[in-house]
PDB file of C-alpha atoms in Angstrom:
ATOM      1  CA  MET A   1      -0.983 -15.511  -0.245  1.00 39.00           C
ATOM      2  CA  THR A   2      -4.460 -15.115  -1.690  1.00 57.00           C
ATOM      3  CA  LYS A   3      -5.712 -11.650  -2.562  1.00 81.00           C
ATOM      4  CA  VAL A   4      -9.331 -12.650  -1.970  1.00 91.00           C
ATOM      5  CA  ASP A   5     -11.247 -12.807   1.288  1.00 94.00           C
ATOM      6  CA  TYR A   6     -14.149 -14.982   0.234  1.00 95.00           C
ATOM      7  CA  ARG A   7     -15.984 -15.364   3.528  1.00 96.00           C
ATOM      8  CA  LEU A   8     -19.149 -13.563   2.413  1.00 97.00           C
ATOM      9  CA  ASN A   9     -19.952 -12.793  -1.223  1.00 97.00           C
ATOM     10  CA  ALA A  10     -23.051 -10.589  -1.384  1.00 97.00           C
ATOM     11  CA  ILE A  11     -24.525 -10.749  -4.891  1.00 96.00           C
ATOM     12  CA  VAL A  12     -26.453  -7.659  -5.924  1.00 96.00           C
ATOM     13  CA  ASP A  13     -28.709  -9.272  -8.521  1.00 94.00           C
ATOM     14  CA  PHE A  14     -30.666  -6.593 -10.364  1.00 92.00           C
ATOM     15  CA  ASP A  15     -33.279  -9.018 -11.682  1.00 90.00           C
ATOM     16  CA  ALA A  16     -33.883 -10.509  -8.229  1.00 88.00           C
ATOM     17  CA  ILE A  17     -33.819  -7.260  -6.268  1.00 87.00           C
ATOM     18  CA  GLY A  18     -35.837  -5.160  -8.686  1.00 83.00           C
ATOM     19  CA  PRO A  19     -35.521  -1.732 -10.336  1.00 83.00           C
ATOM     20  CA  ASP A  20     -37.049   0.226  -7.470  1.00 87.00           C
ATOM     21  CA  LYS A  21     -34.211  -0.392  -5.008  1.00 90.00           C
ATOM     22  CA  ASP A  22     -31.039   1.656  -4.486  1.00 93.00           C
ATOM     23  CA  LEU A  23     -28.378  -0.896  -5.363  1.00 95.00           C
ATOM     24  CA  GLY A  24     -25.578   1.262  -4.015  1.00 95.00           C
ATOM     25  CA  ALA A  25     -27.273   1.638  -0.645  1.00 95.00           C
ATOM     26  CA  LEU A  26     -27.963  -2.100  -0.471  1.00 96.00           C
ATOM     27  CA  ALA A  27     -24.370  -2.946  -1.364  1.00 96.00           C
ATOM     28  CA  LEU A  28     -23.097  -0.522   1.267  1.00 97.00           C
ATOM     29  CA  ALA A  29     -25.364  -2.089   3.889  1.00 96.00           C
ATOM     30  CA  ALA A  30     -23.993  -5.522   3.028  1.00 96.00           C
ATOM     31  CA  ALA A  31     -20.398  -4.281   3.167  1.00 97.00           C
ATOM     32  CA  ARG A  32     -20.965  -2.609   6.517  1.00 97.00           C
ATOM     33  CA  GLY A  33     -22.508  -5.837   7.771  1.00 96.00           C
ATOM     34  CA  GLY A  34     -19.415  -7.826   6.903  1.00 96.00           C
ATOM     35  CA  ALA A  35     -19.589  -8.838   3.243  1.00 97.00           C
ATOM     36  CA  THR A  36     -16.052  -9.350   1.966  1.00 97.00           C
ATOM     37  CA  ILE A  37     -16.973  -9.263  -1.735  1.00 97.00           C
ATOM     38  CA  ILE A  38     -19.803  -7.510  -3.533  1.00 97.00           C
ATOM     39  CA  GLN A  39     -20.804  -8.919  -6.904  1.00 97.00           C
ATOM     40  CA  TYR A  40     -23.085  -7.134  -9.347  1.00 97.00           C
ATOM     41  CA  ARG A  41     -25.164  -9.490 -11.485  1.00 95.00           C
ATOM     42  CA  ASP A  42     -27.459  -8.284 -14.250  1.00 94.00           C
ATOM     43  CA  LYS A  43     -28.456 -10.633 -17.048  1.00 90.00           C
ATOM     44  CA  ASN A  44     -30.884  -8.521 -19.058  1.00 90.00           C
ATOM     45  CA  SER A  45     -30.145  -4.807 -18.880  1.00 93.00           C
ATOM     46  CA  ALA A  46     -28.620  -2.662 -21.577  1.00 95.00           C
ATOM     47  CA  THR A  47     -24.850  -2.330 -21.400  1.00 96.00           C
ATOM     48  CA  ARG A  48     -24.931   1.409 -20.678  1.00 96.00           C
ATOM     49  CA  ASP A  49     -27.342   0.876 -17.778  1.00 95.00           C
ATOM     50  CA  MET A  50     -25.126  -1.857 -16.385  1.00 96.00           C
ATOM     51  CA  ILE A  51     -22.077   0.385 -16.488  1.00 97.00           C
ATOM     52  CA  ASP A  52     -23.977   3.147 -14.713  1.00 96.00           C
ATOM     53  CA  ARG A  53     -25.161   0.752 -11.995  1.00 96.00           C
ATOM     54  CA  ALA A  54     -21.705  -0.753 -11.563  1.00 97.00           C
ATOM     55  CA  ARG A  55     -20.248   2.718 -11.117  1.00 97.00           C
ATOM     56  CA  GLN A  56     -22.974   3.596  -8.629  1.00 96.00           C
ATOM     57  CA  ILE A  57     -22.344   0.494  -6.545  1.00 96.00           C
ATOM     58  CA  HIS A  58     -18.581   0.942  -6.761  1.00 97.00           C
ATOM     59  CA  ALA A  59     -18.780   4.542  -5.568  1.00 97.00           C
ATOM     60  CA  ALA A  60     -21.079   3.578  -2.705  1.00 97.00           C
ATOM     61  CA  ILE A  61     -18.758   0.923  -1.267  1.00 96.00           C
ATOM     62  CA  LYS A  62     -15.371   2.399  -2.179  1.00 95.00           C
ATOM     63  CA  ALA A  63     -14.616   3.709   1.296  1.00 95.00           C
ATOM     64  CA  THR A  64     -15.218   0.272   2.834  1.00 96.00           C
ATOM     65  CA  GLY A  65     -12.382  -1.351   0.885  1.00 95.00           C
ATOM     66  CA  VAL A  66     -14.664  -4.207  -0.188  1.00 96.00           C
ATOM     67  CA  PRO A  67     -14.001  -5.130  -3.842  1.00 97.00           C
ATOM     68  CA  LEU A  68     -16.718  -5.068  -6.461  1.00 98.00           C
ATOM     69  CA  LEU A  69     -16.904  -7.761  -9.125  1.00 98.00           C
ATOM     70  CA  VAL A  70     -19.157  -7.817 -12.173  1.00 97.00           C
ATOM     71  CA  ASN A  71     -20.786 -11.080 -13.163  1.00 95.00           C
ATOM     72  CA  ASP A  72     -19.954 -12.259 -16.712  1.00 93.00           C
ATOM     73  CA  ARG A  73     -19.460  -8.860 -18.340  1.00 95.00           C
ATOM     74  CA  ILE A  74     -15.783  -8.049 -18.739  1.00 96.00           C
ATOM     75  CA  ASP A  75     -16.644  -4.966 -20.813  1.00 96.00           C
ATOM     76  CA  VAL A  76     -18.779  -3.553 -18.004  1.00 97.00           C
ATOM     77  CA  ALA A  77     -16.045  -4.261 -15.443  1.00 97.00           C
ATOM     78  CA  LEU A  78     -13.476  -2.465 -17.585  1.00 96.00           C
ATOM     79  CA  ALA A  79     -15.680   0.548 -18.244  1.00 97.00           C
ATOM     80  CA  ALA A  80     -16.716   0.899 -14.608  1.00 97.00           C
ATOM     81  CA  GLY A  81     -13.183   0.388 -13.267  1.00 96.00           C
ATOM     82  CA  VAL A  82     -14.139  -2.253 -10.700  1.00 97.00           C
ATOM     83  CA  GLU A  83     -11.821  -4.764  -9.037  1.00 96.00           C
ATOM     84  CA  GLY A  84     -12.710  -7.842 -11.037  1.00 96.00           C
ATOM     85  CA  VAL A  85     -15.193 -10.238 -12.591  1.00 97.00           C
ATOM     86  CA  HIS A  86     -16.902 -13.538 -11.961  1.00 96.00           C
ATOM     87  CA  VAL A  87     -17.314 -15.804 -14.970  1.00 95.00           C
ATOM     88  CA  GLY A  88     -18.577 -19.237 -15.914  1.00 90.00           C
ATOM     89  CA  ARG A  89     -16.959 -21.563 -18.398  1.00 79.00           C
ATOM     90  CA  GLU A  90     -19.499 -20.550 -21.012  1.00 84.00           C
ATOM     91  CA  ASP A  91     -18.261 -16.947 -20.754  1.00 86.00           C
ATOM     92  CA  MET A  92     -14.965 -15.518 -21.966  1.00 90.00           C
ATOM     93  CA  ALA A  93     -11.991 -17.824 -21.356  1.00 91.00           C
ATOM     94  CA  VAL A  94     -10.119 -17.087 -18.133  1.00 94.00           C
ATOM     95  CA  ALA A  95      -6.864 -16.556 -20.031  1.00 94.00           C
ATOM     96  CA  ASP A  96      -8.508 -13.866 -22.136  1.00 95.00           C
ATOM     97  CA  VAL A  97     -10.086 -12.258 -19.071  1.00 95.00           C
ATOM     98  CA  ARG A  98      -6.693 -12.123 -17.359  1.00 95.00           C
ATOM     99  CA  HIS A  99      -5.108 -10.637 -20.481  1.00 95.00           C
ATOM    100  CA  LEU A 100      -7.714  -7.876 -20.603  1.00 95.00           C
ATOM    101  CA  LEU A 101      -7.951  -7.074 -16.890  1.00 95.00           C
ATOM    102  CA  GLY A 102      -4.328  -7.594 -15.882  1.00 93.00           C
ATOM    103  CA  PRO A 103      -2.557  -9.379 -13.033  1.00 93.00           C
ATOM    104  CA  ASN A 104      -4.159  -7.417 -10.197  1.00 94.00           C
ATOM    105  CA  ALA A 105      -7.782  -8.065 -11.125  1.00 95.00           C
ATOM    106  CA  ILE A 106      -9.843 -10.540  -9.125  1.00 96.00           C
ATOM    107  CA  ILE A 107     -11.209 -13.356 -11.272  1.00 97.00           C
ATOM    108  CA  GLY A 108     -13.692 -15.865  -9.920  1.00 96.00           C
ATOM    109  CA  LEU A 109     -15.016 -18.949 -11.685  1.00 96.00           C
ATOM    110  CA  THR A 110     -18.257 -20.909 -11.288  1.00 95.00           C
ATOM    111  CA  VAL A 111     -17.778 -24.661 -10.897  1.00 95.00           C
ATOM    112  CA  LYS A 112     -20.748 -26.939 -11.578  1.00 92.00           C
ATOM    113  CA  ASN A 113     -19.113 -30.222 -12.553  1.00 92.00           C
ATOM    114  CA  GLU A 114     -15.824 -32.056 -13.048  1.00 94.00           C
ATOM    115  CA  PRO A 115     -14.833 -30.254 -16.289  1.00 93.00           C
ATOM    116  CA  ASP A 116     -15.421 -26.948 -14.506  1.00 94.00           C
ATOM    117  CA  ALA A 117     -13.236 -28.124 -11.621  1.00 94.00           C
ATOM    118  CA  GLN A 118     -10.459 -28.869 -14.096  1.00 94.00           C
ATOM    119  CA  ALA A 119     -10.921 -25.404 -15.606  1.00 94.00           C
ATOM    120  CA  ALA A 120     -10.467 -23.959 -12.114  1.00 95.00           C
ATOM    121  CA  ILE A 121      -7.238 -25.890 -11.792  1.00 96.00           C
ATOM    122  CA  ASP A 122      -5.948 -24.832 -15.194  1.00 94.00           C
ATOM    123  CA  GLY A 123      -7.061 -21.193 -15.061  1.00 94.00           C
ATOM    124  CA  ASP A 124      -5.379 -18.170 -13.488  1.00 95.00           C
ATOM    125  CA  ILE A 125      -8.246 -17.502 -11.081  1.00 96.00           C
ATOM    126  CA  ASP A 126      -8.420 -16.111  -7.569  1.00 96.00           C
ATOM    127  CA  TYR A 127     -11.332 -18.159  -6.262  1.00 97.00           C
ATOM    128  CA  ALA A 128     -13.820 -20.806  -7.338  1.00 96.00           C
ATOM    129  CA  CYS A 129     -17.485 -20.896  -6.382  1.00 95.00           C
ATOM    130  CA  ILE A 130     -19.161 -24.297  -6.473  1.00 93.00           C
ATOM    131  CA  GLY A 131     -22.879 -24.625  -7.115  1.00 82.00           C
ATOM    132  CA  GLY A 132     -25.700 -24.655  -7.253  1.00 83.00           C
ATOM    133  CA  LEU A 133     -25.993 -26.621  -4.077  1.00 80.00           C
ATOM    134  CA  PHE A 134     -29.737 -26.257  -3.552  1.00 78.00           C
ATOM    135  CA  GLU A 135     -32.802 -24.895  -5.288  1.00 74.00           C
ATOM    136  CA  THR A 136     -33.145 -21.144  -5.049  1.00 72.00           C
ATOM    137  CA  PRO A 137     -35.805 -18.638  -6.153  1.00 64.00           C
ATOM    138  CA  THR A 138     -33.227 -16.413  -7.854  1.00 58.00           C
ATOM    139  CA  LYS A 139     -31.764 -18.964 -10.248  1.00 60.00           C
ATOM    140  CA  GLU A 140     -32.902 -22.222 -11.758  1.00 57.00           C
ATOM    141  CA  ASN A 141     -30.877 -25.243 -10.688  1.00 50.00           C
ATOM    142  CA  LEU A 142     -32.231 -28.274 -12.436  1.00 59.00           C
ATOM    143  CA  GLN A 143     -29.816 -30.635 -10.702  1.00 78.00           C
ATOM    144  CA  PRO A 144     -28.689 -29.273  -7.337  1.00 82.00           C
ATOM    145  CA  ILE A 145     -25.511 -31.007  -6.184  1.00 80.00           C
ATOM    146  CA  GLY A 146     -25.945 -30.624  -2.408  1.00 87.00           C
ATOM    147  CA  PHE A 147     -23.106 -30.826   0.078  1.00 89.00           C
ATOM    148  CA  ASP A 148     -21.928 -34.195  -1.233  1.00 91.00           C
ATOM    149  CA  GLY A 149     -21.448 -32.751  -4.695  1.00 92.00           C
ATOM    150  CA  PHE A 150     -19.691 -29.745  -3.214  1.00 93.00           C
ATOM    151  CA  LYS A 151     -17.248 -31.975  -1.330  1.00 93.00           C
ATOM    152  CA  ARG A 152     -16.502 -34.015  -4.442  1.00 94.00           C
ATOM    153  CA  LEU A 153     -15.728 -31.007  -6.624  1.00 95.00           C
ATOM    154  CA  ALA A 154     -13.842 -29.126  -3.904  1.00 95.00           C
ATOM    155  CA  ALA A 155     -11.601 -32.159  -3.352  1.00 95.00           C
ATOM    156  CA  ILE A 156     -10.647 -32.206  -7.041  1.00 95.00           C
ATOM    157  CA  ILE A 157      -9.664 -28.532  -6.952  1.00 96.00           C
ATOM    158  CA  ARG A 158      -7.882 -28.640  -3.608  1.00 94.00           C
ATOM    159  CA  LYS A 159      -5.696 -31.566  -4.624  1.00 94.00           C
ATOM    160  CA  ALA A 160      -4.077 -29.285  -7.207  1.00 95.00           C
ATOM    161  CA  LYS A 161      -4.657 -25.882  -5.590  1.00 95.00           C
ATOM    162  CA  PRO A 162      -4.853 -26.340  -1.816  1.00 93.00           C
ATOM    163  CA  HIS A 163      -4.833 -22.617  -1.073  1.00 93.00           C
ATOM    164  CA  LEU A 164      -7.432 -21.466  -3.605  1.00 95.00           C
ATOM    165  CA  PRO A 165     -10.504 -20.017  -1.833  1.00 96.00           C
ATOM    166  CA  ILE A 166     -13.640 -22.011  -2.616  1.00 96.00           C
ATOM    167  CA  GLY A 167     -17.163 -20.735  -2.012  1.00 96.00           C
ATOM    168  CA  ALA A 168     -20.595 -22.349  -1.961  1.00 94.00           C
ATOM    169  CA  ILE A 169     -23.628 -20.885  -3.739  1.00 89.00           C
ATOM    170  CA  ALA A 170     -27.373 -21.406  -4.251  1.00 86.00           C
ATOM    171  CA  GLY A 171     -29.910 -21.889  -1.514  1.00 85.00           C
ATOM    172  CA  ILE A 172     -27.460 -20.919   1.214  1.00 89.00           C
ATOM    173  CA  GLY A 173     -29.039 -19.051   4.107  1.00 87.00           C
ATOM    174  CA  LEU A 174     -28.171 -18.609   7.742  1.00 89.00           C
ATOM    175  CA  GLU A 175     -29.089 -22.176   8.708  1.00 90.00           C
ATOM    176  CA  ARG A 176     -27.041 -23.781   5.940  1.00 92.00           C
ATOM    177  CA  THR A 177     -24.012 -21.509   6.275  1.00 94.00           C
ATOM    178  CA  PRO A 178     -22.300 -23.495   9.070  1.00 93.00           C
ATOM    179  CA  LEU A 179     -22.989 -26.695   7.146  1.00 92.00           C
ATOM    180  CA  ALA A 180     -21.373 -25.234   4.031  1.00 93.00           C
ATOM    181  CA  ILE A 181     -18.252 -24.312   5.994  1.00 94.00           C
ATOM    182  CA  GLU A 182     -18.219 -27.737   7.624  1.00 92.00           C
ATOM    183  CA  ALA A 183     -18.359 -29.261   4.127  1.00 91.00           C
ATOM    184  CA  GLY A 184     -15.170 -27.384   3.263  1.00 92.00           C
ATOM    185  CA  ALA A 185     -16.282 -24.024   1.903  1.00 94.00           C
ATOM    186  CA  ASP A 186     -14.201 -20.979   2.736  1.00 95.00           C
ATOM    187  CA  GLY A 187     -17.291 -18.802   2.469  1.00 95.00           C
ATOM    188  CA  VAL A 188     -20.745 -18.471   0.974  1.00 96.00           C
ATOM    189  CA  ALA A 189     -22.323 -16.485  -1.863  1.00 95.00           C
ATOM    190  CA  VAL A 190     -25.851 -15.243  -1.233  1.00 94.00           C
ATOM    191  CA  ILE A 191     -28.573 -13.049  -2.698  1.00 93.00           C
ATOM    192  CA  SER A 192     -31.889 -13.560  -0.903  1.00 90.00           C
ATOM    193  CA  ALA A 193     -30.292 -14.168   2.496  1.00 93.00           C
ATOM    194  CA  ILE A 194     -29.161 -10.530   2.493  1.00 94.00           C
ATOM    195  CA  PHE A 195     -31.040  -8.511  -0.096  1.00 93.00           C
ATOM    196  CA  ARG A 196     -34.521  -9.916   0.425  1.00 91.00           C
ATOM    197  CA  GLN A 197     -34.367  -9.285   4.169  1.00 91.00           C
ATOM    198  CA  ASP A 198     -35.859  -6.309   6.007  1.00 90.00           C
ATOM    199  CA  ASP A 199     -32.449  -5.446   7.460  1.00 95.00           C
ATOM    200  CA  PRO A 200     -29.731  -6.237   4.878  1.00 94.00           C
ATOM    201  CA  GLN A 201     -26.914  -4.992   7.090  1.00 96.00           C
ATOM    202  CA  GLY A 202     -28.099  -7.084  10.022  1.00 96.00           C
ATOM    203  CA  ALA A 203     -28.561 -10.111   7.764  1.00 96.00           C
ATOM    204  CA  ALA A 204     -25.021  -9.730   6.427  1.00 96.00           C
ATOM    205  CA  GLN A 205     -23.686  -9.382   9.945  1.00 96.00           C
ATOM    206  CA  ALA A 206     -25.431 -12.583  11.051  1.00 96.00           C
ATOM    207  CA  LEU A 207     -24.116 -14.496   8.021  1.00 96.00           C
ATOM    208  CA  ARG A 208     -20.581 -13.208   8.492  1.00 97.00           C
ATOM    209  CA  SER A 209     -20.653 -14.199  12.166  1.00 95.00           C
ATOM    210  CA  ALA A 210     -21.891 -17.660  11.224  1.00 95.00           C
ATOM    211  CA  VAL A 211     -19.072 -18.048   8.701  1.00 96.00           C
ATOM    212  CA  ASP A 212     -16.416 -16.853  11.130  1.00 95.00           C
ATOM    213  CA  GLU A 213     -17.634 -19.074  13.941  1.00 94.00           C
ATOM    214  CA  ALA A 214     -17.783 -22.128  11.677  1.00 93.00           C
ATOM    215  CA  LEU A 215     -14.284 -21.436  10.351  1.00 93.00           C
ATOM    216  CA  GLN A 216     -12.950 -21.222  13.901  1.00 91.00           C
ATOM    217  CA  VAL A 217     -14.474 -24.580  14.745  1.00 86.00           C
ATOM    218  CA  ARG A 218     -12.996 -26.126  11.586  1.00 74.00           C
ATOM    219  CA  GLU A 219      -9.546 -24.595  11.948  1.00 66.00           C
ATOM    220  CA  PRO A 220      -7.925 -27.236  14.232  1.00 58.00           C
ATOM    221  CA  ALA A 221      -8.768 -29.980  11.723  1.00 47.00           C
TER     222      ALA A 221
END
């Protein structure tokens, strides 16, 4: 049985959201709206600032039971005492991450191509997130793979790991969420669709409902 509910991964991206926002309050709004994972991403800040922000977010959402993952930075995850990390193949090897964080940590892996899909098969991970599917203002995707690319990579992973949760990321909003689930995703990872909205909690609730409804439609197949 998987230890990850990947239906809605709300990514608190410091660079995209900006320094003037309360990241803890935003993360809590997303969790209350139905996010099943919160991920803290910060590509440019000093390590000490990242640890402080991770602790702030973690404290804000602790009562909800929603896990917090840190993007890329295993050291920050360890120092802040969060539930896990999300890494790409250019980051620390999954085997080393597992050794450092232990068997109970959540480890997610970005999958962009066939070698990444094989890494997801070989690695001791708890979910894979395929992308980027479409262009997005928060991250450059020079070659978006679209739903066809998602299906191709997901099929490679599922042949070996049929029960591994697989998410879709990049350019996924409310309109594309049902299409992502129809394409085979178990959930979606979003930034703008929650945190650049006037009502983050309401936006998360709408996305979560869209995911749940699409999963129900897909279930008989």
